[in-house]
XYZ file of C-alpha atoms in Angstrom:
754
model
C 0.009 -0.004 0.002
C 2.556 2.756 0.980
C 0.816 5.145 -1.432
C 1.380 2.770 -4.442
C -1.515 2.095 -6.892
C -2.570 -1.508 -6.855
C -3.741 -3.366 -9.863
C -7.219 -4.548 -9.832
C -6.199 -8.132 -9.407
C -4.022 -7.649 -6.429
C -6.704 -5.458 -5.006
C -9.319 -8.430 -5.263
C -6.826 -10.804 -3.810
C -6.066 -8.634 -0.701
C -9.826 -7.998 -0.270
C -10.557 -11.547 -0.326
C -7.813 -12.220 2.268
C -9.053 -9.395 4.430
C -12.575 -10.747 4.375
C -11.400 -14.073 5.304
C -9.402 -12.700 8.178
C -12.309 -10.441 9.506
C -14.592 -13.525 9.163
C -12.119 -15.574 11.234
C -11.847 -12.829 13.790
C -15.621 -12.397 13.962
C -16.219 -15.973 14.646
C -13.285 -16.474 16.923
C -15.552 -16.521 20.091
C -17.601 -19.605 18.616
C -15.192 -21.277 16.204
C -13.360 -24.365 17.302
C -9.495 -24.224 17.413
C -9.653 -26.914 14.523
C -11.480 -24.644 12.080
C -9.659 -23.612 9.069
C -10.804 -20.818 6.747
C -10.076 -20.825 3.068
C -8.528 -17.327 2.296
C -7.089 -18.167 -1.101
C -4.586 -16.026 -2.949
C -1.650 -18.444 -2.915
C 0.586 -18.241 -5.910
C -0.363 -21.669 -7.114
C -4.073 -20.743 -7.414
C -7.179 -21.331 -5.199
C -6.201 -24.951 -4.566
C -6.929 -26.920 -1.439
C -3.534 -28.694 -1.467
C -1.651 -25.352 -0.902
C -1.502 -24.482 2.841
C -1.172 -20.850 2.115
C -4.602 -20.728 1.026
C -5.927 -21.593 4.529
C -5.908 -19.707 7.632
C -4.794 -22.807 9.628
C -3.500 -25.087 6.979
C -5.426 -27.527 4.746
C -8.013 -29.612 6.523
C -6.747 -33.094 7.344
C -8.474 -34.088 10.441
C -11.967 -35.538 10.949
C -12.617 -32.850 13.727
C -11.798 -29.841 11.393
C -14.376 -27.666 9.838
C -13.484 -26.213 6.448
C -14.946 -22.696 6.106
C -15.028 -21.693 2.525
C -17.023 -18.569 2.873
C -17.688 -16.873 -0.512
C -14.530 -18.161 -2.147
C -14.132 -20.299 -5.158
C -11.965 -23.355 -4.451
C -10.495 -26.203 -6.376
C -9.599 -29.764 -5.182
C -7.122 -31.302 -7.794
C -5.107 -33.661 -5.714
C -4.417 -34.605 -2.157
C -6.357 -36.231 0.524
C -8.400 -34.021 2.853
C -10.640 -34.861 6.034
C -13.165 -32.582 7.542
C -15.949 -32.700 10.115
C -18.014 -30.595 7.839
C -17.309 -28.006 5.149
C -19.277 -24.726 4.532
C -19.370 -22.476 1.675
C -21.548 -19.937 -0.184
C -20.094 -20.209 -3.583
C -18.255 -22.749 -5.726
C -16.327 -25.887 -4.994
C -14.776 -27.669 -7.922
C -13.350 -31.232 -7.410
C -11.307 -32.623 -10.381
C -9.084 -34.950 -8.445
C -8.008 -35.939 -4.846
C -10.339 -36.928 -2.009
C -12.432 -35.222 0.591
C -13.577 -37.036 3.610
C -16.844 -35.833 5.257
C -17.203 -37.336 8.688
C -20.254 -35.556 10.175
C -23.592 -34.496 8.918
C -24.465 -30.856 8.079
C -22.070 -29.764 5.345
C -23.374 -26.979 3.128
C -22.287 -25.557 -0.251
C -23.539 -23.103 -2.709
C -22.402 -25.015 -5.869
C -20.624 -28.304 -6.241
C -18.884 -29.091 -9.520
C -17.680 -32.738 -9.655
C -15.300 -33.517 -12.519
C -13.193 -36.165 -10.747
C -11.764 -37.055 -7.476
C -13.840 -38.596 -4.632
C -16.161 -37.531 -1.907
C -16.019 -40.098 1.043
C -16.947 -40.619 4.550
C -20.182 -40.971 6.656
C -21.132 -37.404 6.545
C -23.692 -35.368 4.548
C -23.691 -32.447 2.247
C -26.489 -30.115 1.028
C -25.795 -27.951 -2.093
C -27.876 -25.383 -3.712
C -26.732 -26.657 -7.130
C -24.722 -29.535 -8.592
C -22.735 -30.146 -11.757
C -21.572 -33.720 -12.006
C -19.699 -35.042 -14.941
C -17.097 -37.370 -13.338
C -15.795 -38.374 -9.948
C -17.147 -40.634 -7.222
C -19.372 -40.335 -4.194
C -18.259 -42.980 -1.786
C -20.298 -42.702 1.280
C -21.612 -39.138 1.934
C -25.206 -38.377 1.475
C -25.688 -35.490 -1.020
C -28.753 -33.307 -1.167
C -29.211 -30.785 -3.998
C -32.006 -28.219 -3.275
C -31.707 -26.423 -6.603
C -30.631 -27.154 -10.054
C -28.458 -30.292 -10.866
C -26.785 -31.339 -14.111
C -25.640 -34.936 -14.708
C -23.464 -36.298 -17.477
C -20.748 -38.656 -17.952
C -19.855 -41.815 -15.940
C -20.814 -41.202 -12.384
C -19.944 -43.303 -9.471
C -22.441 -42.891 -6.610
C -20.894 -45.744 -4.634
C -22.614 -46.255 -1.243
C -23.727 -42.621 -1.124
C -27.295 -41.225 -0.915
C -27.968 -38.684 -3.725
C -31.188 -36.677 -3.384
C -32.299 -34.118 -6.074
C -35.006 -31.690 -5.034
C -34.905 -29.099 -7.699
C -34.773 -28.862 -11.344
C -32.242 -31.311 -12.857
C -31.088 -32.212 -16.301
C -29.049 -34.917 -17.727
C -27.122 -35.533 -20.976
C -25.252 -38.725 -21.714
C -24.997 -40.026 -18.065
C -24.530 -43.337 -16.308
C -24.757 -43.483 -12.477
C -23.745 -46.488 -10.298
C -24.882 -47.019 -6.575
C -24.123 -50.019 -4.442
C -24.343 -51.053 -0.893
C -26.873 -50.785 1.847
C -27.969 -47.077 2.407
C -26.938 -46.079 -0.985
C -29.758 -44.497 -2.973
C -30.515 -42.283 -5.920
C -33.567 -40.106 -4.940
C -35.317 -37.737 -7.324
C -37.881 -35.620 -5.648
C -37.870 -32.531 -8.093
C -37.965 -32.789 -11.854
C -35.266 -34.593 -14.005
C -35.236 -34.278 -17.716
C -32.628 -36.320 -19.693
C -31.879 -35.235 -23.269
C -29.508 -38.178 -23.928
C -29.014 -41.645 -22.511
C -29.416 -41.975 -18.817
C -28.437 -45.266 -17.099
C -28.664 -46.254 -13.437
C -26.870 -49.274 -11.978
C -28.299 -50.033 -8.413
C -26.904 -53.123 -6.735
C -26.345 -54.696 -3.339
C -29.409 -53.386 -1.460
C -29.021 -49.827 -2.872
C -32.222 -47.979 -3.817
C -33.622 -46.072 -6.724
C -36.549 -43.696 -5.666
C -38.518 -41.239 -7.679
C -41.156 -39.147 -6.015
C -41.031 -36.121 -8.467
C -41.243 -35.935 -12.261
C -38.734 -37.675 -14.463
C -38.576 -37.512 -18.153
C -36.257 -39.840 -20.001
C -35.310 -40.266 -23.651
C -33.194 -43.450 -23.648
C -31.465 -45.346 -20.916
C -31.505 -48.143 -18.481
C -32.262 -48.815 -14.891
C -30.483 -51.912 -13.708
C -30.715 -53.512 -10.294
C -29.295 -56.559 -8.860
C -30.292 -57.013 -5.207
C -31.573 -53.513 -5.077
C -34.965 -51.770 -4.706
C -37.023 -49.592 -6.868
C -39.707 -47.130 -5.660
C -41.657 -45.023 -8.137
C -44.321 -42.879 -6.424
C -44.040 -39.856 -8.727
C -44.318 -39.426 -12.570
C -41.832 -40.967 -15.051
C -42.255 -39.994 -18.703
C -40.469 -41.830 -21.566
C -40.298 -39.279 -24.343
C -41.580 -40.045 -27.815
C -39.425 -42.494 -29.652
C -37.399 -43.202 -26.480
C -36.381 -46.525 -25.062
C -35.887 -47.063 -21.350
C -35.020 -50.464 -20.020
C -35.918 -51.593 -16.424
C -33.518 -54.500 -15.751
C -34.477 -55.517 -12.170
C -32.994 -58.734 -10.877
C -33.058 -60.544 -7.551
C -35.597 -61.054 -4.832
C -36.110 -57.368 -3.879
C -39.276 -55.792 -5.181
C -39.959 -52.837 -7.407
C -42.924 -50.989 -6.118
C -44.690 -48.361 -8.116
C -47.693 -46.285 -6.798
C -47.100 -43.302 -9.269
C -47.773 -42.737 -12.834
C -45.947 -43.618 -15.975
C -46.063 -42.109 -19.344
C -44.871 -44.000 -22.515
C -44.638 -41.731 -25.368
C -45.627 -42.278 -28.905
C -43.273 -44.916 -30.524
C -41.485 -45.191 -27.279
C -40.669 -48.375 -25.438
C -40.477 -49.330 -21.832
C -38.702 -52.712 -21.627
C -38.941 -54.695 -18.474
C -36.377 -57.435 -18.376
C -34.727 -59.386 -15.443
C -34.498 -62.700 -13.744
C -36.578 -63.779 -10.877
C -37.803 -60.273 -10.272
C -41.166 -58.889 -9.118
C -42.455 -55.566 -10.373
C -45.405 -54.396 -8.403
C -47.456 -51.534 -10.092
C -49.722 -51.419 -6.902
C -51.521 -48.288 -7.914
C -51.337 -45.331 -10.285
C -51.673 -45.209 -14.030
C -49.378 -46.448 -16.944
C -50.396 -44.290 -19.786
C -49.033 -46.299 -22.836
C -48.814 -44.637 -26.223
C -45.835 -46.655 -27.233
C -44.818 -50.192 -26.179
C -44.531 -51.896 -22.723
C -42.326 -54.965 -23.444
C -41.699 -57.569 -20.825
C -39.156 -60.307 -21.383
C -36.901 -62.539 -19.183
C -33.966 -64.769 -20.358
C -34.825 -67.423 -17.724
C -36.656 -68.134 -14.505
C -39.156 -65.371 -15.199
C -39.918 -61.790 -14.294
C -43.225 -60.797 -12.937
C -45.188 -57.502 -13.644
C -48.294 -57.106 -11.350
C -50.751 -54.512 -11.643
C -52.982 -53.995 -8.499
C -56.694 -53.505 -8.302
C -56.250 -49.675 -8.397
C -53.546 -49.674 -10.990
C -54.399 -48.982 -14.581
C -52.540 -49.773 -17.641
C -54.228 -48.101 -20.623
C -53.664 -46.137 -23.899
C -53.370 -46.640 -27.608
C -49.991 -48.272 -27.232
C -49.194 -51.995 -26.880
C -48.103 -54.710 -24.524
C -45.593 -57.402 -25.676
C -44.747 -60.444 -23.420
C -41.914 -62.543 -24.370
C -39.892 -65.263 -22.771
C -40.531 -66.540 -19.229
C -42.435 -63.329 -18.460
C -45.649 -62.894 -16.496
C -48.115 -60.126 -16.513
C -50.973 -60.061 -13.967
C -53.666 -57.269 -13.991
C -56.095 -57.248 -11.126
C -58.161 -54.256 -12.156
C -61.552 -54.626 -13.646
C -60.519 -54.060 -17.249
C -57.382 -53.281 -19.295
C -57.788 -51.290 -22.568
C -54.898 -50.958 -24.942
C -54.011 -50.404 -28.622
C -52.509 -53.968 -28.984
C -51.211 -56.980 -27.162
C -48.616 -59.359 -28.408
C -47.451 -62.636 -26.884
C -44.019 -63.599 -28.357
C -42.510 -66.317 -26.373
C -39.731 -68.768 -27.505
C -40.368 -71.531 -29.868
C -38.817 -73.912 -27.114
C -40.964 -73.541 -24.263
C -39.245 -76.114 -22.100
C -35.887 -74.358 -22.379
C -37.053 -70.805 -21.789
C -40.595 -71.094 -20.130
C -43.685 -69.372 -21.386
C -44.775 -65.903 -21.350
C -48.129 -65.220 -19.767
C -50.833 -62.663 -19.315
C -53.385 -63.152 -16.634
C -56.211 -60.636 -16.105
C -58.712 -60.618 -13.224
C -61.036 -58.563 -15.521
C -61.592 -57.961 -19.129
C -59.307 -56.881 -21.995
C -60.132 -54.504 -24.902
C -57.583 -53.993 -27.571
C -57.639 -52.881 -31.289
C -55.150 -55.597 -32.256
C -54.165 -58.999 -30.659
C -51.033 -61.082 -31.741
C -51.368 -64.192 -29.557
C -48.152 -66.217 -30.319
C -46.357 -68.551 -28.003
C -47.686 -68.078 -24.407
C -50.910 -67.888 -22.419
C -53.495 -65.287 -22.259
C -56.223 -65.747 -19.674
C -58.943 -63.132 -18.665
C -61.543 -63.066 -15.925
C -63.729 -60.851 -18.158
C -64.534 -60.400 -21.746
C -61.712 -60.069 -24.255
C -62.638 -57.848 -27.128
C -60.553 -57.307 -30.112
C -61.750 -54.556 -32.312
C -59.382 -54.994 -35.192
C -57.198 -57.851 -36.432
C -56.090 -60.823 -34.353
C -53.460 -63.567 -34.874
C -53.635 -66.838 -32.959
C -50.475 -68.843 -33.591
C -47.847 -70.906 -31.733
C -48.293 -72.843 -28.506
C -49.716 -72.248 -25.034
C -48.761 -73.767 -21.720
C -51.274 -75.553 -19.691
C -51.453 -78.444 -17.238
C -52.881 -81.673 -18.798
C -54.956 -84.378 -16.993
C -51.656 -86.196 -16.387
C -50.135 -83.048 -14.619
C -47.557 -82.722 -17.446
C -47.572 -79.441 -19.481
C -49.700 -79.384 -22.659
C -49.034 -77.022 -25.224
C -52.599 -75.910 -26.001
C -54.226 -72.414 -26.177
C -56.661 -72.034 -23.352
C -59.659 -69.781 -23.969
C -62.036 -69.256 -21.145
C -64.768 -66.587 -20.714
C -66.000 -64.494 -23.675
C -63.873 -63.521 -26.642
C -65.232 -60.967 -28.964
C -63.720 -60.502 -32.518
C -64.688 -57.557 -34.689
C -62.040 -57.864 -37.383
C -60.016 -60.432 -39.160
C -58.733 -63.322 -37.112
C -56.053 -65.659 -38.236
C -55.403 -69.064 -36.537
C -52.596 -71.379 -37.690
C -53.909 -74.439 -35.962
C -50.539 -75.215 -34.433
C -52.160 -76.472 -31.191
C -55.772 -77.104 -30.263
C -57.810 -74.391 -28.615
C -59.203 -75.723 -25.243
C -61.399 -74.407 -22.531
C -65.033 -73.640 -21.985
C -65.002 -70.219 -23.487
C -67.285 -68.497 -25.924
C -65.849 -67.037 -29.235
C -68.056 -64.435 -30.890
C -67.287 -63.500 -34.462
C -69.060 -60.214 -35.048
C -70.935 -59.259 -38.201
C -68.312 -58.109 -40.778
C -65.607 -59.957 -39.070
C -63.706 -62.923 -40.356
C -62.137 -66.060 -38.687
C -59.544 -67.563 -40.903
C -58.785 -71.107 -39.997
C -55.375 -72.016 -41.523
C -55.087 -75.441 -39.848
C -52.903 -77.753 -42.163
C -52.873 -80.796 -39.749
C -54.767 -83.957 -40.500
C -54.741 -87.325 -38.615
C -51.747 -89.194 -39.760
C -50.191 -85.990 -41.503
C -47.361 -84.694 -39.238
C -49.591 -85.041 -36.228
C -51.536 -87.794 -34.499
C -54.852 -85.969 -34.340
C -56.843 -83.210 -35.870
C -57.059 -79.752 -34.350
C -60.022 -79.178 -31.930
C -61.757 -76.168 -30.642
C -63.630 -76.854 -27.459
C -64.968 -73.282 -27.090
C -68.400 -72.429 -28.280
C -68.315 -70.367 -31.522
C -71.079 -67.825 -32.111
C -70.563 -66.715 -35.797
C -72.257 -63.671 -37.112
C -69.562 -62.939 -39.531
C -67.437 -65.427 -41.726
C -65.533 -68.483 -40.530
C -63.218 -69.397 -43.446
C -61.378 -72.659 -43.320
C -58.577 -72.712 -45.897
C -55.662 -74.634 -44.710
C -56.662 -78.075 -45.895
C -56.441 -79.641 -42.389
C -59.125 -81.256 -40.015
C -60.786 -79.047 -37.355
C -63.313 -80.052 -35.020
C -65.411 -77.412 -33.095
C -67.390 -78.379 -29.985
C -70.393 -76.006 -30.386
C -71.216 -73.629 -33.281
C -74.178 -71.298 -33.599
C -74.000 -69.885 -37.000
C -75.803 -66.686 -38.169
C -73.168 -65.643 -40.708
C -71.111 -67.692 -43.153
C -69.021 -70.827 -42.736
C -66.887 -71.398 -45.837
C -64.647 -74.358 -46.444
C -62.075 -74.349 -49.270
C -58.969 -76.169 -50.307
C -59.716 -79.667 -49.231
C -60.328 -78.635 -45.615
C -62.473 -80.651 -43.299
C -64.760 -79.383 -40.513
C -66.419 -81.535 -37.887
C -69.274 -79.626 -36.075
C -70.157 -81.557 -32.933
C -72.903 -79.293 -31.737
C -74.353 -77.178 -34.572
C -77.263 -74.769 -34.988
C -77.257 -73.101 -38.415
C -79.371 -69.982 -39.154
C -76.747 -68.575 -41.660
C -74.892 -69.995 -44.623
C -72.514 -72.911 -45.008
C -70.307 -73.209 -48.107
C -68.511 -76.417 -48.681
C -66.189 -75.810 -51.786
C -63.960 -78.883 -52.652
C -64.003 -79.827 -48.979
C -66.041 -81.768 -46.355
C -68.280 -80.679 -43.576
C -69.335 -83.315 -41.060
C -72.258 -82.656 -38.618
C -73.112 -84.429 -35.447
C -76.762 -85.096 -35.967
C -77.418 -86.738 -32.519
C -79.151 -83.660 -31.039
C -80.335 -82.226 -34.386
C -83.887 -82.826 -35.510
C -84.060 -80.431 -38.583
C -81.675 -78.936 -40.976
C -81.858 -75.054 -41.163
C -80.138 -72.218 -42.763
C -78.364 -72.276 -46.199
C -75.958 -74.942 -47.437
C -73.960 -74.641 -50.752
C -72.070 -77.943 -51.432
C -69.885 -77.283 -54.542
C -68.006 -80.423 -55.473
C -67.751 -80.969 -51.685
C -69.523 -83.318 -49.137
C -72.063 -82.664 -46.272
C -72.026 -85.716 -44.151
C -72.921 -86.917 -40.616
C -70.151 -86.873 -38.093
C -68.989 -90.335 -36.935
C -70.525 -93.696 -37.819
C -73.693 -93.436 -35.874
C -77.292 -94.216 -37.252
C -78.554 -90.641 -36.704
C -80.007 -89.118 -39.927
C -82.336 -86.111 -40.408
C -85.886 -86.542 -41.486
C -86.815 -82.840 -41.631
C -85.460 -80.141 -43.828
C -86.034 -76.470 -43.556
C -82.673 -75.484 -45.146
C -81.816 -74.193 -48.419
C -79.481 -77.045 -49.625
C -77.769 -76.654 -52.965
C -75.522 -79.287 -54.588
C -73.390 -77.632 -57.243
C -71.216 -79.779 -59.398
C -70.838 -83.425 -60.251
C -68.598 -83.987 -57.190
C -71.149 -82.781 -54.694
C -72.645 -85.215 -52.108
C -74.891 -85.208 -49.074
C -75.630 -88.158 -46.746
C -77.375 -86.331 -43.755
C -80.850 -87.229 -44.663
C -82.610 -90.403 -43.489
C -84.959 -92.881 -45.529
C -87.782 -90.540 -44.982
C -87.604 -86.709 -45.543
C -89.998 -83.897 -45.226
C -88.695 -80.990 -47.151
C -90.054 -77.524 -46.141
C -87.017 -75.742 -47.416
C -85.270 -75.702 -50.713
C -83.401 -78.535 -52.433
C -81.344 -78.017 -55.531
C -79.171 -80.008 -57.772
C -77.017 -77.799 -60.206
C -74.238 -78.312 -62.876
C -74.182 -82.170 -62.798
C -74.933 -82.805 -59.172
C -77.129 -85.728 -58.186
C -79.367 -85.485 -55.089
C -79.521 -88.807 -53.380
C -82.654 -89.182 -51.112
C -84.944 -91.918 -49.768
C -88.593 -91.209 -49.834
C -89.357 -87.431 -50.220
C -92.394 -85.625 -49.013
C -92.071 -82.348 -50.800
C -93.831 -79.388 -49.182
C -91.036 -76.767 -50.090
C -89.036 -76.141 -53.229
C -87.206 -78.679 -55.413
C -84.950 -77.437 -58.323
C -83.046 -79.655 -60.752
C -81.303 -78.061 -63.601
C -80.669 -79.522 -67.108
C -77.377 -81.287 -66.235
C -78.490 -82.651 -62.834
C -80.806 -85.184 -61.415
C -82.402 -86.632 -58.186
C -82.379 -90.417 -57.250
C -84.914 -91.426 -54.612
C -84.941 -94.861 -53.232
C -88.701 -94.414 -52.280
C -91.543 -92.373 -53.588
C -91.937 -88.649 -54.236
C -95.066 -87.078 -52.871
C -95.699 -83.307 -53.172
C -98.438 -81.802 -51.001
C -99.344 -78.353 -49.723
C -100.304 -75.293 -51.762
C -96.878 -73.573 -51.260
C -94.818 -76.505 -52.719
C -92.855 -75.916 -55.936
C -90.859 -78.382 -58.120
C -88.809 -77.277 -61.030
C -87.049 -80.041 -63.042
C -84.957 -79.485 -66.178
C -83.108 -82.705 -65.523
C -84.145 -85.981 -64.298
C -85.837 -87.523 -61.382
C -86.022 -91.215 -60.555
C -88.326 -92.638 -57.813
C -90.584 -95.618 -57.232
C -93.581 -93.439 -57.702
C -94.550 -89.783 -58.049
C -97.683 -88.225 -56.554
C -98.505 -84.586 -57.055
C -101.152 -83.701 -54.412
C -100.758 -79.999 -54.288
C -98.551 -77.108 -55.154
C -96.988 -76.667 -58.561
C -94.821 -78.821 -60.831
C -93.080 -77.536 -64.014
C -90.426 -78.614 -66.355
C -87.552 -76.287 -66.713
C -86.272 -73.915 -64.053
C -88.448 -71.118 -62.753
C -89.066 -68.567 -65.510
C -87.423 -70.836 -68.169
C -88.513 -73.587 -70.406
C -87.055 -76.920 -70.084
C -87.526 -80.814 -70.378
C -88.163 -83.053 -67.256
C -87.417 -86.751 -67.366
C -89.413 -88.724 -64.846
C -88.106 -92.334 -64.257
C -91.149 -93.594 -62.302
C -93.652 -96.448 -62.530
C -96.310 -93.946 -62.318
C -96.819 -90.243 -61.976
C -100.206 -89.010 -60.549
C -101.215 -85.433 -61.229
C -103.869 -85.717 -58.418
C -104.291 -82.191 -57.478
C -102.143 -79.020 -57.713
C -100.906 -77.347 -60.931
C -98.939 -78.519 -63.874
C -97.375 -75.344 -65.268
C -96.382 -75.447 -68.981
C -94.198 -72.501 -70.245
C -94.612 -71.805 -73.976
C -92.307 -69.337 -75.819
C -92.732 -70.664 -79.366
C -93.132 -73.959 -81.328
C -89.674 -74.934 -80.667
C -89.287 -73.662 -77.100
C -91.791 -75.025 -74.600
C -91.919 -77.278 -71.532
C -92.096 -80.967 -72.075
C -92.292 -83.797 -69.636
C -91.481 -87.330 -70.428
C -92.461 -90.178 -68.143
C -90.847 -93.643 -68.183
C -94.038 -95.085 -66.960
C -97.709 -94.430 -66.653
C -99.139 -90.959 -66.282
C -102.476 -90.379 -64.472
C -103.990 -87.024 -65.046
C -105.868 -84.661 -62.700
C -105.547 -81.241 -61.106
C -105.111 -78.083 -63.059
C -103.139 -77.371 -66.142
C -101.897 -73.793 -66.347
C -100.409 -72.583 -69.702
C -98.094 -69.629 -69.624
C -97.404 -68.219 -72.935
C -94.480 -65.693 -73.565
C -94.686 -62.041 -74.574
C -94.630 -62.937 -78.247
C -97.902 -64.114 -79.694
C -97.824 -67.940 -79.856
C -97.598 -69.735 -83.292
C -100.562 -71.774 -84.267
C -100.292 -75.429 -84.145
C -99.861 -78.438 -81.888
C -97.681 -78.780 -78.878
C -96.978 -82.137 -77.445
C -96.051 -81.413 -73.762
C -96.545 -84.686 -72.097
C -95.602 -88.249 -73.122
C -95.715 -91.358 -71.035
C -94.330 -94.783 -72.155
C -96.771 -96.603 -70.065
C -99.879 -94.749 -71.197
C -101.870 -91.823 -70.224
C -105.157 -91.942 -68.298
C -107.703 -89.352 -66.979
C -107.976 -85.731 -67.853
C -106.983 -82.513 -66.223
C -109.711 -81.132 -64.053
C -109.302 -77.671 -65.361
C -107.237 -75.783 -67.989
C -106.291 -72.234 -67.639
C -104.385 -69.858 -69.988
C -103.945 -66.107 -70.348
C -104.637 -65.692 -74.221
C -107.322 -63.559 -75.427
C -110.290 -65.865 -76.191
C -111.525 -63.449 -78.826
C -108.372 -64.275 -80.682
C -107.123 -67.558 -79.810
C -108.686 -71.026 -79.499
C -106.895 -73.355 -77.187
C -107.649 -77.012 -76.782
C -106.178 -80.036 -75.066
C -105.894 -83.308 -76.942
C -105.479 -86.598 -75.064
C -103.766 -89.387 -76.789
C -102.985 -92.913 -75.613
C -99.566 -92.061 -74.386
C -99.298 -88.418 -74.841
C -101.132 -85.027 -74.237
C -101.016 -82.204 -76.732
C -101.951 -78.652 -76.824
C -103.719 -77.088 -79.934
C -103.498 -73.538 -80.535
C -105.458 -71.976 -83.480
C -107.113 -68.770 -84.406
C -110.677 -67.854 -83.727
C -112.409 -67.312 -87.155
C -113.527 -63.888 -88.243
C -117.368 -62.945 -87.920
C -117.839 -62.833 -91.732
C -116.394 -66.303 -92.083
C -119.006 -67.547 -89.602
C -121.850 -65.980 -91.539
C -120.726 -67.527 -94.848
C -120.368 -70.879 -93.230
C -123.811 -70.579 -91.659
C -125.444 -69.492 -94.992
C -123.635 -72.227 -96.880
C -124.997 -74.756 -94.458
C -128.566 -73.473 -94.700
C -128.412 -73.584 -98.592
C -127.259 -77.234 -98.289
C -130.031 -78.120 -95.932
C -132.618 -76.551 -98.386
C -131.297 -78.370 -101.450
C -131.463 -81.655 -99.724
C -135.046 -81.260 -98.656
C -136.082 -80.200 -102.326
C -134.418 -83.316 -103.631
C -136.350 -85.403 -101.142
C -139.796 -83.912 -102.251
C -138.975 -84.826 -105.905
C -138.338 -88.160 -105.054
């Protein structure tokens, strides 16, 4: 001083030293003799390892308090021991070691770039910047901002963040009893953030944590999540919890769009006791061995448009009333013995837009509803009657499918559940397994199937279904075979180059619609049961079409049709409904044909063979409805007792004809239906019988104008003809009458002359 002008820097140095001295003097009455005050200003910089920077030398005793005041100080090397340290400003640690031996240390800002903080003490800092270095024992509490980046060793320390924290690329490790990472404020990670918590250490979040990518790995540690944990859009966070200690969550989780929360581990329990998991991405659970469990309590909710994926040896249990997600996927290993199954067990129901049920189990206590597409493939894992595992898919309760369902038939579907296929939905059965072909038995579905949509079997295998109520369409293609053990049909069944077998034991009448195109409709098994009543529309289409469900006596209230070369094989037929046979087809009856009832209709453009044919009501016509044709009747006698014989006439070369290889006994009504074009005059032979014709029609009806046409029926020994001629003009009638009178007059005159 001595009157010389000091530079600004020396002035600041002396002012700092003076402040430290005054501080030391002011606290002399209360300070311990072991206190040392950081005064700084040593030529080597503001380093702890320079004794000149301290009022009583550098702290090296567990009973010493280090008083930093408002100074900036640096620990670069050396080992230091303190009872506590106190400072209002900035402490930077890049090397060396500080041992804290008592609770109560305070700092303004702690900047860890290396070195170690050890000891049993505690430290509270207003802010933290941690990018390297190790905490090995002390409890660190940060009340304000914290920034984490780099490889960070938490050791056995307890780190508690209360303020606003950020993280870049960071990895933190904590190990040992009492060690913990506690986040009570808000933490946002812009890069990958990883935690490694082992040996009874703890990871606790009571605040708000937002993560992009990273991993929380524990081994013998505990996890407590009572706050909010957000996984940002497109992020991926792995929860790798191992060992017997629990993970407990009573807080909320938000999985962002296209983000993934992966839960992996071995023999670990993850308890979501309460709170909400709002899933807009993917919750994925997988375990390499022994299994990891994720359990949701009765007050916990897993929901959102995202998905749940369960892989190897992983178990999901959900105890709430319902779970609603965008999609669910079970994707266990192909080898269940080696890795163990994945499983989802729900106390309530499940509603998803999509379901991909591969290897694993899915069991729900309430309805399972799939609003979109579903895939059923791979194996399940259930206890068999012998106690050994059985690789069947177990379906209990109610299953509602509103989209396209695909089943590969790899294993049977067992259980007493109900499968509802909604209107507009499709169940695709791709089962390829047949007895003796790669498998010992066919595939079986023991559930009840209520079909209001389409059940399509296309794999070519053999499938049996315990109970089916069909109000939609069942379609078999590609050589498939479907066994229907309990069947009620009010919809449509199409058997195309395939085979459908129906258990007739508890079925008294055939109903619905059946299209058999070069396929077969048969009874299931070898029992004697056959049906004697048909209300269905049964169409045999093609020469390869067969049916054998009807008994020796059949009442037909429905529609029977043989088309494109099909032959309808029946016993005796009582025809009350509709029978249709096209020009390439026929019907072969082992008994008689009797048609009765006013509503009965028979259209034959092909042939019918029977022991006898009796038309006691209804309508009979050659040709299909609205068309002309030729009916060949191979019967001993056909009796037109009552009803209507309808004859369509288009022109002289196009009209209905009936030929009987036997006798024809006439009666009933003959109805003539002429086309729109005026008929040609002439004779139409519409009925012939090789065994002769007897009797006459009771009535003849036609729609021609009687003022223009004269219609007459001509009965021959073995034929019946129709004559159509013109009605003479009035002038012609007068000339004819006059000529007759003249002839009579001349005859009389001649008589008188004689």
